[in-house]
Every structure is written in structure tokens, then in C-alpha cells.
Short mmCIF file of the C-alpha atoms (twelve columns), coordinates in Angstrom:
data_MODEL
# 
_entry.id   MODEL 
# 
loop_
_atom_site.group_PDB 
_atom_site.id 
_atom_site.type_symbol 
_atom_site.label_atom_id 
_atom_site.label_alt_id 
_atom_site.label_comp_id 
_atom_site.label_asym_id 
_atom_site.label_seq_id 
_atom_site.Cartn_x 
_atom_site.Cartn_y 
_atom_site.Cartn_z 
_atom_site.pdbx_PDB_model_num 
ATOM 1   C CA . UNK A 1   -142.117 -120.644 -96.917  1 
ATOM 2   C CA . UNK A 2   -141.714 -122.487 -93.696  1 
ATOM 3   C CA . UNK A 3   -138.367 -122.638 -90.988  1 
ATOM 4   C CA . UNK A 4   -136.793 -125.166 -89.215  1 
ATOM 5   C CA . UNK A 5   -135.127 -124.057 -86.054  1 
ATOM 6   C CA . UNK A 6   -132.770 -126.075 -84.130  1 
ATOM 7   C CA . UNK A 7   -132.517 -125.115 -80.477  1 
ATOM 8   C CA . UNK A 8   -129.605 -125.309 -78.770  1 
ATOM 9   C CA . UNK A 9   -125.285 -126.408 -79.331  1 
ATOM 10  C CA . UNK A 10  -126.538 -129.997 -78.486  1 
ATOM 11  C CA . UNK A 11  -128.455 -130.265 -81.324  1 
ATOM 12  C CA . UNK A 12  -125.752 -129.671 -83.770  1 
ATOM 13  C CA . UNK A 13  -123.021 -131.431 -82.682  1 
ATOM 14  C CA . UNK A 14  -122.941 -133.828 -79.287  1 
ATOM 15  C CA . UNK A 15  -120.570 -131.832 -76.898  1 
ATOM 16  C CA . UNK A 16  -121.942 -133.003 -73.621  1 
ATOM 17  C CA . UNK A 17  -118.795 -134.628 -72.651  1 
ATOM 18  C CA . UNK A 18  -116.778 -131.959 -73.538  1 
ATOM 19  C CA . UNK A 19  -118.979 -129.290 -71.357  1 
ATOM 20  C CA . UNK A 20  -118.614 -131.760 -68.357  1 
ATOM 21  C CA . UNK A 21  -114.904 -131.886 -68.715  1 
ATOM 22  C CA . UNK A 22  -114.852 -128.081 -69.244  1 
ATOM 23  C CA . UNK A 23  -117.005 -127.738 -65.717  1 
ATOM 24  C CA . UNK A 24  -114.598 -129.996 -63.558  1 
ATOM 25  C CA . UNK A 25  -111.472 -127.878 -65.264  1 
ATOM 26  C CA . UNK A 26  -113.156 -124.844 -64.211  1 
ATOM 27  C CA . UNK A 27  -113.607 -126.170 -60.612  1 
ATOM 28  C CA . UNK A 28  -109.957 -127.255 -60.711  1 
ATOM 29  C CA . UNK A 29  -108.986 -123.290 -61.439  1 
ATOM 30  C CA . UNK A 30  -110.891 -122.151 -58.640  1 
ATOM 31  C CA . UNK A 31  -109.367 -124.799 -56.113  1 
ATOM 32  C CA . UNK A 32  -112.835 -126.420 -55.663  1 
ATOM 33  C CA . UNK A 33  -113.057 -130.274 -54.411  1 
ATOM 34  C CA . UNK A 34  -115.561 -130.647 -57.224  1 
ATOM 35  C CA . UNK A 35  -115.574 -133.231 -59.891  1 
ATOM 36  C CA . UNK A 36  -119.136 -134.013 -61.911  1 
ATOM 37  C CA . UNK A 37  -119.410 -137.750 -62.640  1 
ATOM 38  C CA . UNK A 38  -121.649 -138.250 -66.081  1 
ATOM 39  C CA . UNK A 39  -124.754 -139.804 -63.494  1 
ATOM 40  C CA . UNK A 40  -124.136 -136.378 -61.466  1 
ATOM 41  C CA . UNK A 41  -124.320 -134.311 -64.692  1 
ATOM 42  C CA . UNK A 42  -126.612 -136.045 -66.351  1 
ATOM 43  C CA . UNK A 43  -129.189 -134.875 -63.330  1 
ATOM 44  C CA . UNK A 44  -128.162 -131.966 -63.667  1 
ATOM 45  C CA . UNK A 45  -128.824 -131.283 -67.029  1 
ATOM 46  C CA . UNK A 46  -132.422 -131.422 -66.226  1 
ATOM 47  C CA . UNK A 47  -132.248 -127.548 -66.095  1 
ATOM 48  C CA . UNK A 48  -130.660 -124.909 -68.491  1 
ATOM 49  C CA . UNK A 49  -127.928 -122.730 -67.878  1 
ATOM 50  C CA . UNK A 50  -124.389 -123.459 -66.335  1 
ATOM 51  C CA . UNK A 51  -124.635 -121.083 -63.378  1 
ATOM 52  C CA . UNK A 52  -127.913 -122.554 -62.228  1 
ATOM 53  C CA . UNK A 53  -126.542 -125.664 -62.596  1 
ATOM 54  C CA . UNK A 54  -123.482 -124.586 -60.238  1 
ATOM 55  C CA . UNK A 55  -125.631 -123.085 -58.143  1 
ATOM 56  C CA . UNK A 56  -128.115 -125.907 -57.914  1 
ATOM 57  C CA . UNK A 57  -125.299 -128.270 -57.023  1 
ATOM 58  C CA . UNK A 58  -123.489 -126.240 -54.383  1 
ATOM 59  C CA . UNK A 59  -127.129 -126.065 -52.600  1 
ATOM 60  C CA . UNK A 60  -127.100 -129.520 -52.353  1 
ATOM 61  C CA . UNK A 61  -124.257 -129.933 -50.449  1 
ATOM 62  C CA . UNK A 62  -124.565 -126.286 -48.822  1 
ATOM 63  C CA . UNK A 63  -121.520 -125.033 -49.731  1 
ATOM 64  C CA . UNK A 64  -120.960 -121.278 -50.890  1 
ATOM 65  C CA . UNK A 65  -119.126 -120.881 -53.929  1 
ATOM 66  C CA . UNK A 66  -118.939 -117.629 -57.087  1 
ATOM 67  C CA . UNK A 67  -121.126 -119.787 -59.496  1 
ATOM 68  C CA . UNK A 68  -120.517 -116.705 -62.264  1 
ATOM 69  C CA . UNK A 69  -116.943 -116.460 -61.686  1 
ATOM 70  C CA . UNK A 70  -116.462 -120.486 -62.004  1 
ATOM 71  C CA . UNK A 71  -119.079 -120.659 -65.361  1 
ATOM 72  C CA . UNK A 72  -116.727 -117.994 -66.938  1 
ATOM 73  C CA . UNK A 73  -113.984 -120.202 -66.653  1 
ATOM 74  C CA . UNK A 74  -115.824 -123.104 -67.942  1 
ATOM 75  C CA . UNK A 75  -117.100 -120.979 -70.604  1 
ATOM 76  C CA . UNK A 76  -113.065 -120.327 -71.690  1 
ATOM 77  C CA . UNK A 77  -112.175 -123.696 -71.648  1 
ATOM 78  C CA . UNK A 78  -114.979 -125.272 -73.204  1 
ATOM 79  C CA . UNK A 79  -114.700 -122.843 -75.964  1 
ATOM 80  C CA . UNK A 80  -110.868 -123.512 -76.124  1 
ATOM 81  C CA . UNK A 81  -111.728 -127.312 -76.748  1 
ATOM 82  C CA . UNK A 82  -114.554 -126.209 -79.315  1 
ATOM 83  C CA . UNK A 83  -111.522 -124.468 -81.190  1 
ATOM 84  C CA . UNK A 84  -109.094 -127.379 -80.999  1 
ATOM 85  C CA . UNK A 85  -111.514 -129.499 -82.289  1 
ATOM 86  C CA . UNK A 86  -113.125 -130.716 -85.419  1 
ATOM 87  C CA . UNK A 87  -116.173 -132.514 -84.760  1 
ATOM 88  C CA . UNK A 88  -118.880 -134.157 -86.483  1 
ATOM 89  C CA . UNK A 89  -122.462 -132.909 -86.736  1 
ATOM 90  C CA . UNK A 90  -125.127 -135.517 -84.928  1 
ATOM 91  C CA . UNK A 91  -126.509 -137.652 -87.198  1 
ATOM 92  C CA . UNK A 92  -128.845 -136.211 -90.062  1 
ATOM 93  C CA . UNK A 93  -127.988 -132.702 -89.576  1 
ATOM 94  C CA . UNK A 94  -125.680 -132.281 -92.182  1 
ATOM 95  C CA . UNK A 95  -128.446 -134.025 -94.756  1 
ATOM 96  C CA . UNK A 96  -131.459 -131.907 -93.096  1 
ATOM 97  C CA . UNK A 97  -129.929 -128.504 -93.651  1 
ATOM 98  C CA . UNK A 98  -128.951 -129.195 -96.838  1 
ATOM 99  C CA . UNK A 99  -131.935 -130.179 -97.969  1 
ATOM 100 C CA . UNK A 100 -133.915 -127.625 -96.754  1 
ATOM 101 C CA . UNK A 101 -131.576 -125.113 -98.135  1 
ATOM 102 C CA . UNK A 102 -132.314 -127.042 -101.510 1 
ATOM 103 C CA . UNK A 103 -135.456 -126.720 -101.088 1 
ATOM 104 C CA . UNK A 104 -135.803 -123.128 -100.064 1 
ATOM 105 C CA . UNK A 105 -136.380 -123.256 -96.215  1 
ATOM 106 C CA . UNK A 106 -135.907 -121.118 -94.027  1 
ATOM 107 C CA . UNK A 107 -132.864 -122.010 -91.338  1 
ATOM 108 C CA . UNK A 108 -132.479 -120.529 -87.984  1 
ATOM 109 C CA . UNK A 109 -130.331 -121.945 -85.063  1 
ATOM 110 C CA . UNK A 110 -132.153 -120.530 -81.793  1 
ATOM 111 C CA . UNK A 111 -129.656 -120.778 -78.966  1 
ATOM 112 C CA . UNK A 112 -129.586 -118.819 -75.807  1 
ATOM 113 C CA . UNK A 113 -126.345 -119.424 -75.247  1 
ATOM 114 C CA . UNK A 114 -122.971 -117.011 -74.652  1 
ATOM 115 C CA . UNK A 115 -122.241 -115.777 -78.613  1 
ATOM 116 C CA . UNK A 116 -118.714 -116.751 -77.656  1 
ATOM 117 C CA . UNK A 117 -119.786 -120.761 -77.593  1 
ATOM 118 C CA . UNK A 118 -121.787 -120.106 -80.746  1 
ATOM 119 C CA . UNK A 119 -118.259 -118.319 -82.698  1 
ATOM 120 C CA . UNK A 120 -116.645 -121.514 -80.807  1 
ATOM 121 C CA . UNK A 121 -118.994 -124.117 -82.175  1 
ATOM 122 C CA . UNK A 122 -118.990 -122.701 -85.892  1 
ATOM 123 C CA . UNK A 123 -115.432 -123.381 -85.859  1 
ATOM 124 C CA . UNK A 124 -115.515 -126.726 -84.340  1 
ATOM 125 C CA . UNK A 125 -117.910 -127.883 -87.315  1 
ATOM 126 C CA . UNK A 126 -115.935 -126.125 -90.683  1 
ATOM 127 C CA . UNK A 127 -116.283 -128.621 -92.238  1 
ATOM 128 C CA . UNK A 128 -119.472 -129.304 -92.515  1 
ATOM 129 C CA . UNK A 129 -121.478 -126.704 -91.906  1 
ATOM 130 C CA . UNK A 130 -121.014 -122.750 -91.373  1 
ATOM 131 C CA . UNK A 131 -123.013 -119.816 -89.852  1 
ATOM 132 C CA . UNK A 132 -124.074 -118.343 -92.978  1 
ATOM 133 C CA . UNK A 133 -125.967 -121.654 -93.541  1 
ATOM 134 C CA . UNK A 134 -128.575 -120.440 -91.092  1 
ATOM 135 C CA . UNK A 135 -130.405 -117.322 -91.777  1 
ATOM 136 C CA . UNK A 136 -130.694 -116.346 -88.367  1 
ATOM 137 C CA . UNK A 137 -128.368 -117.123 -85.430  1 
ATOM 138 C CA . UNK A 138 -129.482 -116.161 -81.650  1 
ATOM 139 C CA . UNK A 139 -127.415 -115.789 -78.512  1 
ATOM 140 C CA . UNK A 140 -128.176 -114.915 -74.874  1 
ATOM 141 C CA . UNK A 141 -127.848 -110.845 -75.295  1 
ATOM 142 C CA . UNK A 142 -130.363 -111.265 -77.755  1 
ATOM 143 C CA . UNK A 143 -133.313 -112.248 -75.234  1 
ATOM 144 C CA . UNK A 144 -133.886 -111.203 -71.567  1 
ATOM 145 C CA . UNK A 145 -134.945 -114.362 -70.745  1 
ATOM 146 C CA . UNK A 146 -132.936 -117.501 -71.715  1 
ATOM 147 C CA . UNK A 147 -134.855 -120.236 -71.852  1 
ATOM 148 C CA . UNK A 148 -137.343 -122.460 -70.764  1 
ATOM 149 C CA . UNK A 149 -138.953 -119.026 -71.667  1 
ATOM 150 C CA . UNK A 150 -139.859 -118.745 -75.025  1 
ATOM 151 C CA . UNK A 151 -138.407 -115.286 -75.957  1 
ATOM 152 C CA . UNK A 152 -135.909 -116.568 -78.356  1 
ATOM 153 C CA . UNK A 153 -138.482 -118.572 -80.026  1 
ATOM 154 C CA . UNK A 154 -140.593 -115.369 -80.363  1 
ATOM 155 C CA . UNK A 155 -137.548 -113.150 -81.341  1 
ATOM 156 C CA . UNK A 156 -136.692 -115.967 -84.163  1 
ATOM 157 C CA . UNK A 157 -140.207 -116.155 -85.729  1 
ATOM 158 C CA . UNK A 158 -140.820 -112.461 -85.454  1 
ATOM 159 C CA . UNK A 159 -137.626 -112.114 -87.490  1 
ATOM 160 C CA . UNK A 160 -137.943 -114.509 -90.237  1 
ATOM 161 C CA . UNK A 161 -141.735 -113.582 -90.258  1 
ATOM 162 C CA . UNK A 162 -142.543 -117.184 -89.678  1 
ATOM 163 C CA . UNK A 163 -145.294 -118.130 -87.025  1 
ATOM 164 C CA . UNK A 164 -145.852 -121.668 -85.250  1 
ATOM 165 C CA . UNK A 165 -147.667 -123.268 -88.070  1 
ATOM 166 C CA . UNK A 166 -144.781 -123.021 -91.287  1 
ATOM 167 C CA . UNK A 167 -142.169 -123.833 -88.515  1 
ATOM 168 C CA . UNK A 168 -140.224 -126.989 -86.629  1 
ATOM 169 C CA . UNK A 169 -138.476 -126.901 -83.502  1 
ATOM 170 C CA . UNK A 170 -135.560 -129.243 -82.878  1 
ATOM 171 C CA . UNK A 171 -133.983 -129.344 -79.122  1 
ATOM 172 C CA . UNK A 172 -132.048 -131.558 -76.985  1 
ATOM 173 C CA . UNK A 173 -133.382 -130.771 -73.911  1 
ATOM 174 C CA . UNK A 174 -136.018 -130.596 -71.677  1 
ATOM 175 C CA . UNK A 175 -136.301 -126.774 -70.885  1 
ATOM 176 C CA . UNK A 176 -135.880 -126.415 -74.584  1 
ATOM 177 C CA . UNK A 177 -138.604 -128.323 -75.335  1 
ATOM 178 C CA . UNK A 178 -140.975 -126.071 -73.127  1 
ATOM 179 C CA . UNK A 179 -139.567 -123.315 -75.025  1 
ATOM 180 C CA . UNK A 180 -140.610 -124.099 -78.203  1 
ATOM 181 C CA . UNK A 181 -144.067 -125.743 -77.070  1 
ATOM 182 C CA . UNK A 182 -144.535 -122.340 -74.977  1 
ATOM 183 C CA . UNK A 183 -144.835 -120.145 -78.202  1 
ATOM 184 C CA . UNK A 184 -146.873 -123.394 -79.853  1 
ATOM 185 C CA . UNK A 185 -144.289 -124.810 -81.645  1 
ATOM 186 C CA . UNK A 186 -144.394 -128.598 -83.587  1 
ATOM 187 C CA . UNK A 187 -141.680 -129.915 -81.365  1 
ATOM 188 C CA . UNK A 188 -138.675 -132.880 -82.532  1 
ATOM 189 C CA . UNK A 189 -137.016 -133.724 -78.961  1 
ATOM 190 C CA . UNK A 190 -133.228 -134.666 -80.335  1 
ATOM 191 C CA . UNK A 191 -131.770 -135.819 -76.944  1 
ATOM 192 C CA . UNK A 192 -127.800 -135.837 -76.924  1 
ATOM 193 C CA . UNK A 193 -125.714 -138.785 -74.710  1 
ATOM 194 C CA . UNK A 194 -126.403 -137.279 -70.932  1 
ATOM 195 C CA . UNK A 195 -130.026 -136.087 -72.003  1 
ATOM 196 C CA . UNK A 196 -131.389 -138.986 -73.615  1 
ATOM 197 C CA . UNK A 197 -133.231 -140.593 -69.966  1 
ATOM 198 C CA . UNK A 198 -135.012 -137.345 -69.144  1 
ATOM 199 C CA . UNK A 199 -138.545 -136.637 -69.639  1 
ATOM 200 C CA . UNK A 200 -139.569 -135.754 -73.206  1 
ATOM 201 C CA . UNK A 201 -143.755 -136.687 -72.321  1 
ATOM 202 C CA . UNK A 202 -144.289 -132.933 -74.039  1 
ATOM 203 C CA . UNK A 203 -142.358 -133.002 -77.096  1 
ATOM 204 C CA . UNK A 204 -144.308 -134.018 -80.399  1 
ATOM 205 C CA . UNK A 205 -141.763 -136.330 -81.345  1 
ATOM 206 C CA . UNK A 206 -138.326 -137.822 -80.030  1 
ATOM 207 C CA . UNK A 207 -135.964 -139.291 -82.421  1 
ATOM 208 C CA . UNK A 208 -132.470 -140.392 -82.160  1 
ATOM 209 C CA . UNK A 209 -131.356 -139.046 -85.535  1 
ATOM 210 C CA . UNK A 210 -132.830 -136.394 -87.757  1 
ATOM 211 C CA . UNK A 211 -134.569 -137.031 -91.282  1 
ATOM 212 C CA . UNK A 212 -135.564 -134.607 -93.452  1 
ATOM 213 C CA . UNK A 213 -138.546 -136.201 -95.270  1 
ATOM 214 C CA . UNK A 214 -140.171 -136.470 -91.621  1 
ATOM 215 C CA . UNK A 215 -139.371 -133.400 -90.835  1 
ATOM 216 C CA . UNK A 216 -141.185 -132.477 -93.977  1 
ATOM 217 C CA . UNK A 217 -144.362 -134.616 -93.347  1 
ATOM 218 C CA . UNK A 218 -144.830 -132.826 -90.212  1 
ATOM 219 C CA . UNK A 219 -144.479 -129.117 -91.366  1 
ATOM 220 C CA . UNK A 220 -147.006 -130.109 -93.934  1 
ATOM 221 C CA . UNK A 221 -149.223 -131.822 -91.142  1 
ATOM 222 C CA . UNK A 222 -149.214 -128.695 -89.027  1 
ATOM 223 C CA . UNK A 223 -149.941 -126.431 -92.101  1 
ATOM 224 C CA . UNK A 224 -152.909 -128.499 -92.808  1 
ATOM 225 C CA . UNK A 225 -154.037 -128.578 -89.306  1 
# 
């Protein structure tokens, strides 16, 4: 049996634009003279998690501001948008977890995000894809640590009693990538719109869409090797 685990919302379906629009809402509720640009965000993105990223910005400019209180109200309307939409999966996803349910793979999606955005993105993508497609789904109360620790990683393989060499990591981001290469993971970098100039020097691979048949060739690679 092997698994291939895709790491994060981004690698699903592209909602970078819609979390940036969701941030300089939030900043709008809380009267805050805020508003990201994509270059801004894009830099920011660098880093996991919404309230370091709030946090990381209002350093910069040394201004004091309730980074938890604002992220919850990004969280709300980001999710809100999530549920008014129907979007598309990224390109090959649909065709990649069909065919490895076809084929009898294992499926796990191994997000450290708020369970509320994962509820939130299922809906978004009806359509096309649902949660039961995945035989394990992660969220942030799941792990202590989000990542770039690897504890959701660990949780996932420990679950589907997997281990590093009958599995596949997909992620869209850099501290995802260091995730999955932290518990030895074969690593496809998928970068979205805002993450696609970072630094991927540590992934295995970085593609622009996702294919099944080399997704296939590597899992047999790292078996072999």
C-alpha cells in the first residue's frame, strides 16, 4: 500500500487571493489602517500561520495590535467566502485522487489548519471532490505543533500505518515543505499564485500541475531506494 498526502488548503484549490482579501476585511473590522498589497503578502507568506503573519507585519512597522482577535475575524470571513463559493480544484488534483483511489492508495489531506477552514473548503469544492475521499483529514487541534514541525506528518503516517518510504508529500509552501522533509518525506513542492517565487531549493520536486503517473514513478523510486 502506499499514501499520498497533500499538505495544506493551497494545495487543493488556489485560495490565496481570497485569504488576502479575507485579511484586509478583517483589518477593516478592527478599524486598522491596514491593507496587504499581493507583493506585501506574497512576503509574507514565507511563514505559516495567520497570526504570525499579523504579528510579523505589525513588528515591522512597530505598531501594537490583538493579532488573535484580528485572525479570528479573518478566519470568519474567509470561511464565509469558502461557503459562497464553488471553486475549482488546481490543476491535476481532481485526476490524481481519483486515480489513486482506483488504484487502491491511500489518501490523506495533512493540514494544520483551523477544522473550521477545512468544513469551509469541503464545501467550496462539492463538486468535485469530498472529505470522505481522503482517508484521513488533519486540523490544528490535532497536533501541538503546527507546522514547519513535522507532527502532523508523524500523526498522519502513524495513523494510516504508512512510513516515509510508501508515501508522497504534496505542499504549497515553504514551511510545508520542511515539514514533510523533517519526518523524511519524498517531497512535490505545488506552489499556488503568491507562493510560486519563494524558495523551494529543498523540495524533491516542484511542478506547476500535478500528474499522477509521476507521482507514481516516484513512490516506486523511493520504495526501491
Amino acid at each position: 500500500m502506499a499514501a499520498i498526502l497533500f499538505g495544506s488548503i493551497g494545495t487543493i484549490v488556489e485560495t490565496s487571493e481570497l485569504q488576502r482579501k479575507a485579511f484586509n476585511m478583517a483589518f477593516k473590522d478592527h478599524d486598522i489602517d491596514w491593507e496587504w498589497s499581493r507583493s506585501t503578502y506574497r512576503d509574507l507568506l514565507s511563514k505559516s500561520g495567520g497570526v504570525e503573519r499579523i504579528e510579523s507585519y505589525a513588528h515591522s512597522i512597530q505598531q501594537n495590535v490583538d493579532s488573535k482577535a484580528i485572525h479570528l475575524s479573518k478566519s470568519e470571513r474567509f470561511q464565509q467566502m469558502l461557503r459562497d463559493s464553488s471553486l475549482t480544484p488546481r490543476q491535476g488534483v481532481a485526476d490524481v485522487i481519483r486515480n489513486a483511489k482506483t488504484n487502491g492508495f491511500k489518501l490523506a489531506f495533512v493540514t494544520t489548519t483551523l477544522r473550521s477552514n477545512v468544513d469551509s473548503l469541503f464545501h467550496s469544492v462539492r463538486d468535485y471532490l469530498i472529505e470522505s475521499d481522503f482517508d484521513m483529514v488533519t486540523d490544528a487541534s490535532q497536533v501541538v505543533r503546527c507546522k514547519p514541525s513535522g507532527d502532523a506528518y508523524e500523526h498522519a503516517l502513524r495513523s494510516l500505518m504508512e512510513d516515509r518510504t510508501t508515501s508522497i508529500a504534496i505542499e504549497d509552501n515553504v514551511d510545508g515543505v520542511t515539514a514533510a522533509k523533517s519526518k523524511g518525506l519524498h517531497c512535490f513542492a505545488f506552489p499556488g499564485i503568491n507562493t510560486a517565487q519563494h524558495d523551494y531549493g529543498h523540495a524533491d520536486h516542484v511542478v506547476t500541475q500535478l500528474d499522477f503517473d509521476e507521482i507514481l514513478h516516484q513512490l516506486c523510486d523511493t520504495a526501491v531506494n
